Short mmCIF file of C-alpha atoms and ligand atoms in Angstrom, two decimals:
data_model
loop_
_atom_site.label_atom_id
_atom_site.label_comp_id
_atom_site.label_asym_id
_atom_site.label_seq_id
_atom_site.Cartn_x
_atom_site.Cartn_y
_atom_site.Cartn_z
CA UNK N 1 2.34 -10.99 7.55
CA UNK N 2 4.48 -11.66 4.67
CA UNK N 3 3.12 -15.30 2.96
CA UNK N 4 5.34 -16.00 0.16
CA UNK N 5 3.56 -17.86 -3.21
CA UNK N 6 6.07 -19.08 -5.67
CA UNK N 7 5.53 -17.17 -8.77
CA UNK N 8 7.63 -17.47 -12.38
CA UNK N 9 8.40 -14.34 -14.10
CA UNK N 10 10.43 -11.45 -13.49
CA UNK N 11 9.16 -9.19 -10.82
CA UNK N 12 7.99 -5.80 -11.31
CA UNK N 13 11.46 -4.35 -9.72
CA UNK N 14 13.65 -6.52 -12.09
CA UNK N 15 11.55 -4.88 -15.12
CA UNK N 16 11.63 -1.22 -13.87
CA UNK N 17 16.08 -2.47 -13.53
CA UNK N 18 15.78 -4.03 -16.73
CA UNK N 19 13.92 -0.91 -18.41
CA UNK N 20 16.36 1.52 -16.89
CA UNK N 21 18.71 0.32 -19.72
CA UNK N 22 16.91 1.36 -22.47
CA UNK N 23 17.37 4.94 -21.14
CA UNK N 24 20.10 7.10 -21.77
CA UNK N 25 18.94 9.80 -19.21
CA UNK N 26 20.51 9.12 -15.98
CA UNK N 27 20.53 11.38 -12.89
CA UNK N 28 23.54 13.43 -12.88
CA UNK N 29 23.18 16.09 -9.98
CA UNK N 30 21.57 16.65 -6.82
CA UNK N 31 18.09 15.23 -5.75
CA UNK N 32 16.43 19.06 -5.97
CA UNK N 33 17.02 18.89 -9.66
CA UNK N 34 16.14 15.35 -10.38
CA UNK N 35 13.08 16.10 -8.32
CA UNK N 36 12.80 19.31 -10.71
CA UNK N 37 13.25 17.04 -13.76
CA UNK N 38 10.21 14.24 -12.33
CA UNK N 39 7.93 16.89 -11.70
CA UNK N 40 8.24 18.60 -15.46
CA UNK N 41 7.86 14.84 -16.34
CA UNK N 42 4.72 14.17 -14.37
CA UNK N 43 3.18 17.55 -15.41
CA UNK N 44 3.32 16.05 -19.12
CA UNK N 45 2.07 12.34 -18.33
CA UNK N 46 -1.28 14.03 -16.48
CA UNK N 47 -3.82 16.35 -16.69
CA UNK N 48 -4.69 16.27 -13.09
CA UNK N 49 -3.00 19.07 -11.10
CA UNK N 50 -1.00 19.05 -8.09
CA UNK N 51 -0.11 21.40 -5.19
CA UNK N 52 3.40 20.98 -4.96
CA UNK N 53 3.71 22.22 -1.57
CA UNK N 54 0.99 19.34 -0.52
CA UNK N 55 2.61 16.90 -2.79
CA UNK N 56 6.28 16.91 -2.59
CA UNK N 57 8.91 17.25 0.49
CA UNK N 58 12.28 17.10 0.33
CA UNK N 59 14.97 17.68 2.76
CA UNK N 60 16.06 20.63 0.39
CA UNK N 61 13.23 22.36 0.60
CA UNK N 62 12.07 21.77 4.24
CA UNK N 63 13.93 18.89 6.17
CA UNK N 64 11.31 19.06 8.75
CA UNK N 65 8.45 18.65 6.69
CA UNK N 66 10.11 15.85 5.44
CA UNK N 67 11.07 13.71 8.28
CA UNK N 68 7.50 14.59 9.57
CA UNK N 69 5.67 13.03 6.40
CA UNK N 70 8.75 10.65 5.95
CA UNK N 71 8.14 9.06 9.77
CA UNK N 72 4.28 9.74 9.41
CA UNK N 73 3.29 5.96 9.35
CA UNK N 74 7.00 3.97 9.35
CA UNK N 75 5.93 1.48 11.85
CA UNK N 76 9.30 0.20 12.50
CA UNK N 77 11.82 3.06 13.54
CA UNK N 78 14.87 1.04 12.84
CA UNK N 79 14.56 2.00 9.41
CA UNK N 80 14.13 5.62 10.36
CA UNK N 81 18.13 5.84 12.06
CA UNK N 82 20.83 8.33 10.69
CA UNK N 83 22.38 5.72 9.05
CA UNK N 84 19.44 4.27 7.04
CA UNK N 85 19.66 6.04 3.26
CA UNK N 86 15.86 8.41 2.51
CA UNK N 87 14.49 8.83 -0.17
CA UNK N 88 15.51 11.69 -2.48
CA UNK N 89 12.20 13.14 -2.23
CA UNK N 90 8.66 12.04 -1.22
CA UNK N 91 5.90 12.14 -3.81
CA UNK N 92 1.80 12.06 -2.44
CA UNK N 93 -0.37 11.60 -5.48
CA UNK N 94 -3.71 13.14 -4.99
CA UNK N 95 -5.11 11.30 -8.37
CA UNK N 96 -4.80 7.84 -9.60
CA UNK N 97 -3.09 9.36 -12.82
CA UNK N 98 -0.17 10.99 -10.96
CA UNK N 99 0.71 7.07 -9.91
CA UNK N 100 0.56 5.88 -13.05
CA UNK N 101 2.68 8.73 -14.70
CA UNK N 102 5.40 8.30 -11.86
CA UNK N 103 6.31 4.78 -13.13
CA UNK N 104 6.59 5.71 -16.17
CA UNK N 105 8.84 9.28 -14.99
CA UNK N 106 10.58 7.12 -12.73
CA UNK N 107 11.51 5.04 -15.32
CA UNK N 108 12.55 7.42 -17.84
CA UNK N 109 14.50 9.43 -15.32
CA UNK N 110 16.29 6.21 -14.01
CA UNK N 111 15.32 6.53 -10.21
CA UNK N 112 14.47 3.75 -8.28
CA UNK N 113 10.87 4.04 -5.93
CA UNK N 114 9.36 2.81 -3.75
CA UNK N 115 5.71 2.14 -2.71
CA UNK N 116 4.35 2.82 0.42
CA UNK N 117 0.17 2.46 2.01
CA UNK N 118 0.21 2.06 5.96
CA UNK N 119 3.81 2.02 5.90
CA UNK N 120 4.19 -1.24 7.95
CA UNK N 121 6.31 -3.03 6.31
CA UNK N 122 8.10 -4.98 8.87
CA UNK N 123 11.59 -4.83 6.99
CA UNK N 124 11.01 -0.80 6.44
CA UNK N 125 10.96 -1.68 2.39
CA UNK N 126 8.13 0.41 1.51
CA UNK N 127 10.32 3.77 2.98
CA UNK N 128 13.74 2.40 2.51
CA UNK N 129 16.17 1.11 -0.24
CA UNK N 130 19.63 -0.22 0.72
CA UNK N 131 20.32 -1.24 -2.79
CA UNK N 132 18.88 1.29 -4.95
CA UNK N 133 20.68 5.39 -5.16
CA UNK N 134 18.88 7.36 -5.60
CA UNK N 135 15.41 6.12 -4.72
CA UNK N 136 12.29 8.24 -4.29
CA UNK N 137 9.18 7.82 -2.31
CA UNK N 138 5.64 7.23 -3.87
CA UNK N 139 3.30 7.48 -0.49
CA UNK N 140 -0.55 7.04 -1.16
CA UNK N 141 -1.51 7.94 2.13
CA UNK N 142 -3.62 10.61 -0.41
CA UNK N 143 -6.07 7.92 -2.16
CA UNK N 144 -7.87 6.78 0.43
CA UNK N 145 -11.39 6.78 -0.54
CA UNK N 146 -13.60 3.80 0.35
CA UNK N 147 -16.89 3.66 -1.42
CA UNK N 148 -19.59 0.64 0.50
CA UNK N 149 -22.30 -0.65 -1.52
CA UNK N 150 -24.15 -3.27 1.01
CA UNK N 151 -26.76 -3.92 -1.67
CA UNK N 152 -23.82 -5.40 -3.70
CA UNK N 153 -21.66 -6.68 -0.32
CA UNK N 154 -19.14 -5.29 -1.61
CA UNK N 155 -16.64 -2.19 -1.08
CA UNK N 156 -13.97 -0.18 -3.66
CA UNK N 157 -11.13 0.95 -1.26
CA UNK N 158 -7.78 2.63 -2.41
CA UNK N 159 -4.76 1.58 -1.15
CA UNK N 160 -3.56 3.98 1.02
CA UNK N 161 -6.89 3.85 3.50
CA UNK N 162 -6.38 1.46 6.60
CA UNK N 163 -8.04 -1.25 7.46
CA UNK N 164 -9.75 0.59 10.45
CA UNK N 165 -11.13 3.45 7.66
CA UNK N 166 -12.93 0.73 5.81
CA UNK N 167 -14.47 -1.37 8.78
CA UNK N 168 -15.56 1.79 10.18
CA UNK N 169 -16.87 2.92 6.92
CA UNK N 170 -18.98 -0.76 6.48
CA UNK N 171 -20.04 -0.06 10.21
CA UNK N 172 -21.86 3.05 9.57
CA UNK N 173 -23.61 1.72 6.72
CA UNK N 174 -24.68 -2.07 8.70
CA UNK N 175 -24.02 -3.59 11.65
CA UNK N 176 -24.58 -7.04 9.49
CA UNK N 177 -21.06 -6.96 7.46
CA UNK N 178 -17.51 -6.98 7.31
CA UNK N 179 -14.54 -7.90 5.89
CA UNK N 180 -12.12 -10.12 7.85
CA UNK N 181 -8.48 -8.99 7.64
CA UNK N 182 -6.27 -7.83 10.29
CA UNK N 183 -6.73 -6.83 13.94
CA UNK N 184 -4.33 -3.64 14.13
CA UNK N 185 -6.83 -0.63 13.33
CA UNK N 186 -3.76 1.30 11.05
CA UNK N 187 -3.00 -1.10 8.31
CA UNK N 188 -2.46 0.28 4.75
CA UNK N 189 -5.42 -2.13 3.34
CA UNK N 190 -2.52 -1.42 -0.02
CA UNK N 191 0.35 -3.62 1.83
CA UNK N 192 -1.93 -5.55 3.62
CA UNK N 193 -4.09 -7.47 1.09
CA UNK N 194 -1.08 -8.40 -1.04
CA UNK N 195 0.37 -10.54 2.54
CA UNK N 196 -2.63 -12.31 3.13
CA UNK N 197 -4.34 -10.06 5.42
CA UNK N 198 -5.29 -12.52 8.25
CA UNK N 199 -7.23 -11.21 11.37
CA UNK N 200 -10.12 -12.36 13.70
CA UNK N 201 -12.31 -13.54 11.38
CA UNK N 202 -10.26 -15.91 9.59
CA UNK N 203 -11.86 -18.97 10.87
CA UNK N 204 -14.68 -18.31 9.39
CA UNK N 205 -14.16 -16.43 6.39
CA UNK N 206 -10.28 -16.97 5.71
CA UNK N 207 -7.67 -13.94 4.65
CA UNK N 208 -8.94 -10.67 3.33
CA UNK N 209 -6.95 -11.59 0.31
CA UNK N 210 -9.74 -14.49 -0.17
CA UNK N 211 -12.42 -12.35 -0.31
CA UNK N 212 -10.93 -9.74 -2.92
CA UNK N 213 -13.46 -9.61 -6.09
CA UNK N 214 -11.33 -7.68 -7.91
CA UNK N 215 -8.22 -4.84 -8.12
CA UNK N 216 -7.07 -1.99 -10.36
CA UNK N 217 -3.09 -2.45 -10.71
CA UNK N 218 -0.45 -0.21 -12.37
CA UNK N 219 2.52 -2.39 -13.66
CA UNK N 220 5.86 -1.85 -14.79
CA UNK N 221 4.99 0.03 -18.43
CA UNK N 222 2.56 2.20 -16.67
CA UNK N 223 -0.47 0.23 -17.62
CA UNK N 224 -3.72 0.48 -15.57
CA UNK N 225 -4.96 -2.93 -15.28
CA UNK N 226 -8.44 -4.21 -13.71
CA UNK N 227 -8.79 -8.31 -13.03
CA UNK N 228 -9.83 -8.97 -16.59
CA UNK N 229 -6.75 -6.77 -17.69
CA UNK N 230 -4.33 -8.40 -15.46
CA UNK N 231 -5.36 -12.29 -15.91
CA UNK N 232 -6.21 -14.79 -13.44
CA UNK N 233 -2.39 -15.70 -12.64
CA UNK N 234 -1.55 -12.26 -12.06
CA UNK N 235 -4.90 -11.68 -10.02
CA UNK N 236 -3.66 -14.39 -7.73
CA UNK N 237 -0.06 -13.23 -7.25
CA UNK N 238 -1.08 -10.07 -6.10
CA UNK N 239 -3.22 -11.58 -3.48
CA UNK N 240 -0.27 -12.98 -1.15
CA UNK N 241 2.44 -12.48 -3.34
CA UNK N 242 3.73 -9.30 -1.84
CA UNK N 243 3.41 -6.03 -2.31
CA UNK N 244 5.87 -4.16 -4.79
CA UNK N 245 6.49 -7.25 -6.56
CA UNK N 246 4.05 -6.74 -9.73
CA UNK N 247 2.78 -3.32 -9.37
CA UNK N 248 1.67 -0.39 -8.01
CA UNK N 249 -2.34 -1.68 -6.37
CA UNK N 250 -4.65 1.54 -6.68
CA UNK N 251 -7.39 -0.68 -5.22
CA UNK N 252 -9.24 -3.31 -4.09
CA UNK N 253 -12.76 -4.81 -4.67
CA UNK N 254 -13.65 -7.05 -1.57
CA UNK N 255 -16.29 -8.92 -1.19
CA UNK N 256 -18.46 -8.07 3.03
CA UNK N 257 -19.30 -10.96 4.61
CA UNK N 258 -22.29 -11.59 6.93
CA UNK N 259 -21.22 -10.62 10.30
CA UNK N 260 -23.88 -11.42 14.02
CA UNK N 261 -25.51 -8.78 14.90
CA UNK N 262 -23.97 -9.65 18.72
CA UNK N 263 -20.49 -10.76 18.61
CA UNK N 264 -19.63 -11.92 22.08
CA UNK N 265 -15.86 -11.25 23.34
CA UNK N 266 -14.75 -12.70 26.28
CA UNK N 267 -11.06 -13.79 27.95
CA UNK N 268 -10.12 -17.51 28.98
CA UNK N 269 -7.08 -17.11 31.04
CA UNK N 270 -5.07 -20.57 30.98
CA UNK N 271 -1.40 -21.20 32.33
CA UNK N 272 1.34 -23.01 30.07
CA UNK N 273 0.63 -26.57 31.65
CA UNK N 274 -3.14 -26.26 30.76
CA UNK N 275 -2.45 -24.95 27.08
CA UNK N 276 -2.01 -21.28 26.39
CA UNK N 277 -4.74 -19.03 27.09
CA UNK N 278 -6.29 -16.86 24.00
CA UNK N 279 -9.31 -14.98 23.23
CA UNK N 280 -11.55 -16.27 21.96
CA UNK N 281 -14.71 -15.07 19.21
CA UNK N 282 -18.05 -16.77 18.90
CA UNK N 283 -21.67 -15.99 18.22
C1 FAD Y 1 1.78 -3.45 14.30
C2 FAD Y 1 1.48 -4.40 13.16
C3 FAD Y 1 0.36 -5.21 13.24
C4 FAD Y 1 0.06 -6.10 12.19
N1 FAD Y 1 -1.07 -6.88 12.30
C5 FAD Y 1 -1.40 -7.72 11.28
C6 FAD Y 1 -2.60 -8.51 11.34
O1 FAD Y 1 -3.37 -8.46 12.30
N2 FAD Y 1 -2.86 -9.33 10.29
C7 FAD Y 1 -2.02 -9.40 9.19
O2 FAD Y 1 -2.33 -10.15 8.25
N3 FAD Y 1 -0.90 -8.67 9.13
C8 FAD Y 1 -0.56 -7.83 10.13
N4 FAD Y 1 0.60 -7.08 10.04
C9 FAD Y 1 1.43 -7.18 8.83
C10 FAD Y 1 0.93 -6.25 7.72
O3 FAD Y 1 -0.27 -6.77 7.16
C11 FAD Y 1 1.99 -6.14 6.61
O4 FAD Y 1 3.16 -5.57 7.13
C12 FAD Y 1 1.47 -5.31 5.43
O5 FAD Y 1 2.35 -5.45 4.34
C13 FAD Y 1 1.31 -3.84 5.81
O6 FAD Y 1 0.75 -3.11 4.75
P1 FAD Y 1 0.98 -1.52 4.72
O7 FAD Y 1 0.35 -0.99 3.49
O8 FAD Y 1 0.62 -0.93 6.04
O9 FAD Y 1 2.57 -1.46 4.64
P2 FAD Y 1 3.63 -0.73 3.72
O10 FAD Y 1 4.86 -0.65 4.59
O11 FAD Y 1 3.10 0.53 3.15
O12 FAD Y 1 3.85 -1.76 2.54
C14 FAD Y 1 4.22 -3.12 2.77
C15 FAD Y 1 4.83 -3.71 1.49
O13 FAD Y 1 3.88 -3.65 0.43
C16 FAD Y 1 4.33 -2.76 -0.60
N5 FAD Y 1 3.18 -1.94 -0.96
C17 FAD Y 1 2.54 -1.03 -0.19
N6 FAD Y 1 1.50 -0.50 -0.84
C18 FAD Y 1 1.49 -1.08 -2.06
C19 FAD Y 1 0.65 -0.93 -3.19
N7 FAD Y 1 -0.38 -0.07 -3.18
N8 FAD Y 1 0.91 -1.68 -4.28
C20 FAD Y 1 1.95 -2.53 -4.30
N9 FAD Y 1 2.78 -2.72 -3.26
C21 FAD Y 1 2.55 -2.00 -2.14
C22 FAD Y 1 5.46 -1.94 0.02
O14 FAD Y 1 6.37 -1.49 -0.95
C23 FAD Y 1 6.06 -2.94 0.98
O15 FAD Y 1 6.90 -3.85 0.29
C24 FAD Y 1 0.92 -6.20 11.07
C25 FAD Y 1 2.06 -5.37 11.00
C26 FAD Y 1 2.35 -4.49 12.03
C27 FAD Y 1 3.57 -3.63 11.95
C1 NAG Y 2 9.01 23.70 7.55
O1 NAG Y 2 7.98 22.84 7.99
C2 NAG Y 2 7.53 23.08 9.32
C3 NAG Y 2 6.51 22.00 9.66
O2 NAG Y 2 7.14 20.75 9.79
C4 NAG Y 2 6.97 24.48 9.42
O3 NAG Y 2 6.57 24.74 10.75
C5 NAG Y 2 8.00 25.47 8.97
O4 NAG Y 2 7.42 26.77 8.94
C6 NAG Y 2 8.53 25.14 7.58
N1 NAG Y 2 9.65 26.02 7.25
C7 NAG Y 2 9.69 26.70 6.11
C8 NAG Y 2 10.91 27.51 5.91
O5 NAG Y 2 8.81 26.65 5.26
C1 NAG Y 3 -9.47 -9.51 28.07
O1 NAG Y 3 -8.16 -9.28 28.57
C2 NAG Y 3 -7.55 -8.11 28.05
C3 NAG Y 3 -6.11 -8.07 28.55
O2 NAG Y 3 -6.06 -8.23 29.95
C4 NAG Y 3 -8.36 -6.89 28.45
O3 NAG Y 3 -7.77 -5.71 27.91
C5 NAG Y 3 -9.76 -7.04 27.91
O4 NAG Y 3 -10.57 -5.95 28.31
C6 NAG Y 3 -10.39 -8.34 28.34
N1 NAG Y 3 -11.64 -8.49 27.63
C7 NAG Y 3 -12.75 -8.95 28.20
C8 NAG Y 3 -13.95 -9.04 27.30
O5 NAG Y 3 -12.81 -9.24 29.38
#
């Protein structure tokens, strides 16, 4: 769910357009040798390695392997037809670093990306650009690491995990917290938390976006930014804003929340004339 807060400023997209000016390199040939060009780019904007044949697919090299990590989590296979334009190539960073350095090789090469966690984007924007030639693919489906610390009620999870990985991670650690976002299990906690993130436990606790202590953001100039880096205003943009707007969002800080230790589900059926029926979850 997409809840739109006004917010003044340019967006992060309008800077990357704007910045592309500044550049005299532009891509000239195919996508294998722009993709050649970003890689000797990233290799000199990080010291952390990466596998190239876990890290990049492109039709060129295996069209396959591409659809199959290209379709991996699109949600909506509209976006997925013959006629919808792919990315030149799909990058998977396996470090934090390789993120950061892609803005700033994305920038410098003139391509356009785009950002994708659970990949359920409901207008396919996190896997496809109608606007933007050539555009690339920055999946984090690779940081996914979700670190609980009940002492603290509180959890570090990277973007790309889903919202199932991190109530299932809580869950093994206590049966006496959670965090209330969204029902459906594979939801890229990355795209999630910037729309809201509303699920069973709203009533009660209100969006996963309101219980978000804090978030490590990459913006435009390829600047890692934590809450007190970002500002307040920025801090709440990114909470319900929308995803690609601002940043790239590495990760989130949320706050658990005291959860029954017997939740109680049950099913009141109603017709239209006596109000519609839902489910219902009390103590
Ligand atoms: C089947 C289904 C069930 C859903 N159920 C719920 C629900 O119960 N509650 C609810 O609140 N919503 C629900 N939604 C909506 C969902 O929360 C949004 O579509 C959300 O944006 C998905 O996040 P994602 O990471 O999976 O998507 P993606 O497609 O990966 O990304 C969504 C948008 O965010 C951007 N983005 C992704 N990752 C980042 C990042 N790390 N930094 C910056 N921008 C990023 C993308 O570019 C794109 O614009 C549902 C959607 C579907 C398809
Ligand atoms: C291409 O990828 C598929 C997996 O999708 C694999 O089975 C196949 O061996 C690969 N082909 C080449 C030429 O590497
Ligand atoms: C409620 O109804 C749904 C849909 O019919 C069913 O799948 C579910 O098991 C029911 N739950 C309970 C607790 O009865």
């Amino acid at each position: 769910m997409r809840i739109s807060k006004p917010f003044p400023g340019l967006s992060f997209l309008s800077i990357l357009a704007l910045s592309f000016s500044f550049y005299t390199i532009r891509p000239t040939s195919s996508s294998a040798s722009l993709q050649d060009q970003f890689i000797n780019c990233l290799k000199r904007n990080t010291n952390f390695y990466f596998p190239l044949e876990k890290t990049f697919y492109a039709p060129a090299k295996n069209v396959s392997m591409f659809s199959q990590v290209l379709e991996s989590t699109a949600q909506n296979l509209r976006f997925l037809s013959k006629s919808m334009p792919k990315p030149g190539f799909i990058f998977e960073p396996v470090h934090e670093s390789h993120v950061q350095a892609s803005i700033l090789c994305s920038k410098k090469l003139g391509i356009h990306l785009r950002v994708r966690s659970g990949g359920h984007d409901y207008e396919g924007l996190s896997y496809v650009s109608r606007i933007e030639t050539p555009f690339i693919l920055i999946d984090l489906s690779k940081l996914r690491e979700i670190s609980v610390d009940i002492e603290d009620n509180s959890a570090w999870v990277q973007a790309g995990a889903t919202n199932g990985e991190l109530y299932y991670r809580i869950a093994e650690k206590s049966k006496i917290h959670g965090f209330p976002a969204g029902f459906c299990s594979s939801l890229g906690i990355g795209g999630h938390i910037t729309g809201g993130a509303y699920g069973l436990l709203m009533r009660k606790f209100g969006l996963g976006a309101d219980n978000v202590l804090d978030a490590k953001i990459i913006d435009a100039n390829g600047k890692l930014l934590d809450r007190a880096g970002m500002g307040e205003d920025l801090f709440w943009a990114i909470r319900g804003g929308g995803g690609a707007s601002f940043g790239i969002i590495l990760a989130w800080k949320v706050n658990l929340v005291p959860l029954p230790k017997t939740v109680t589900v049950f099913n009141v059926t109603k017709t239209l004339e006596q109000d519609v029926g839902n489910k219902i979850l009390s103590k």
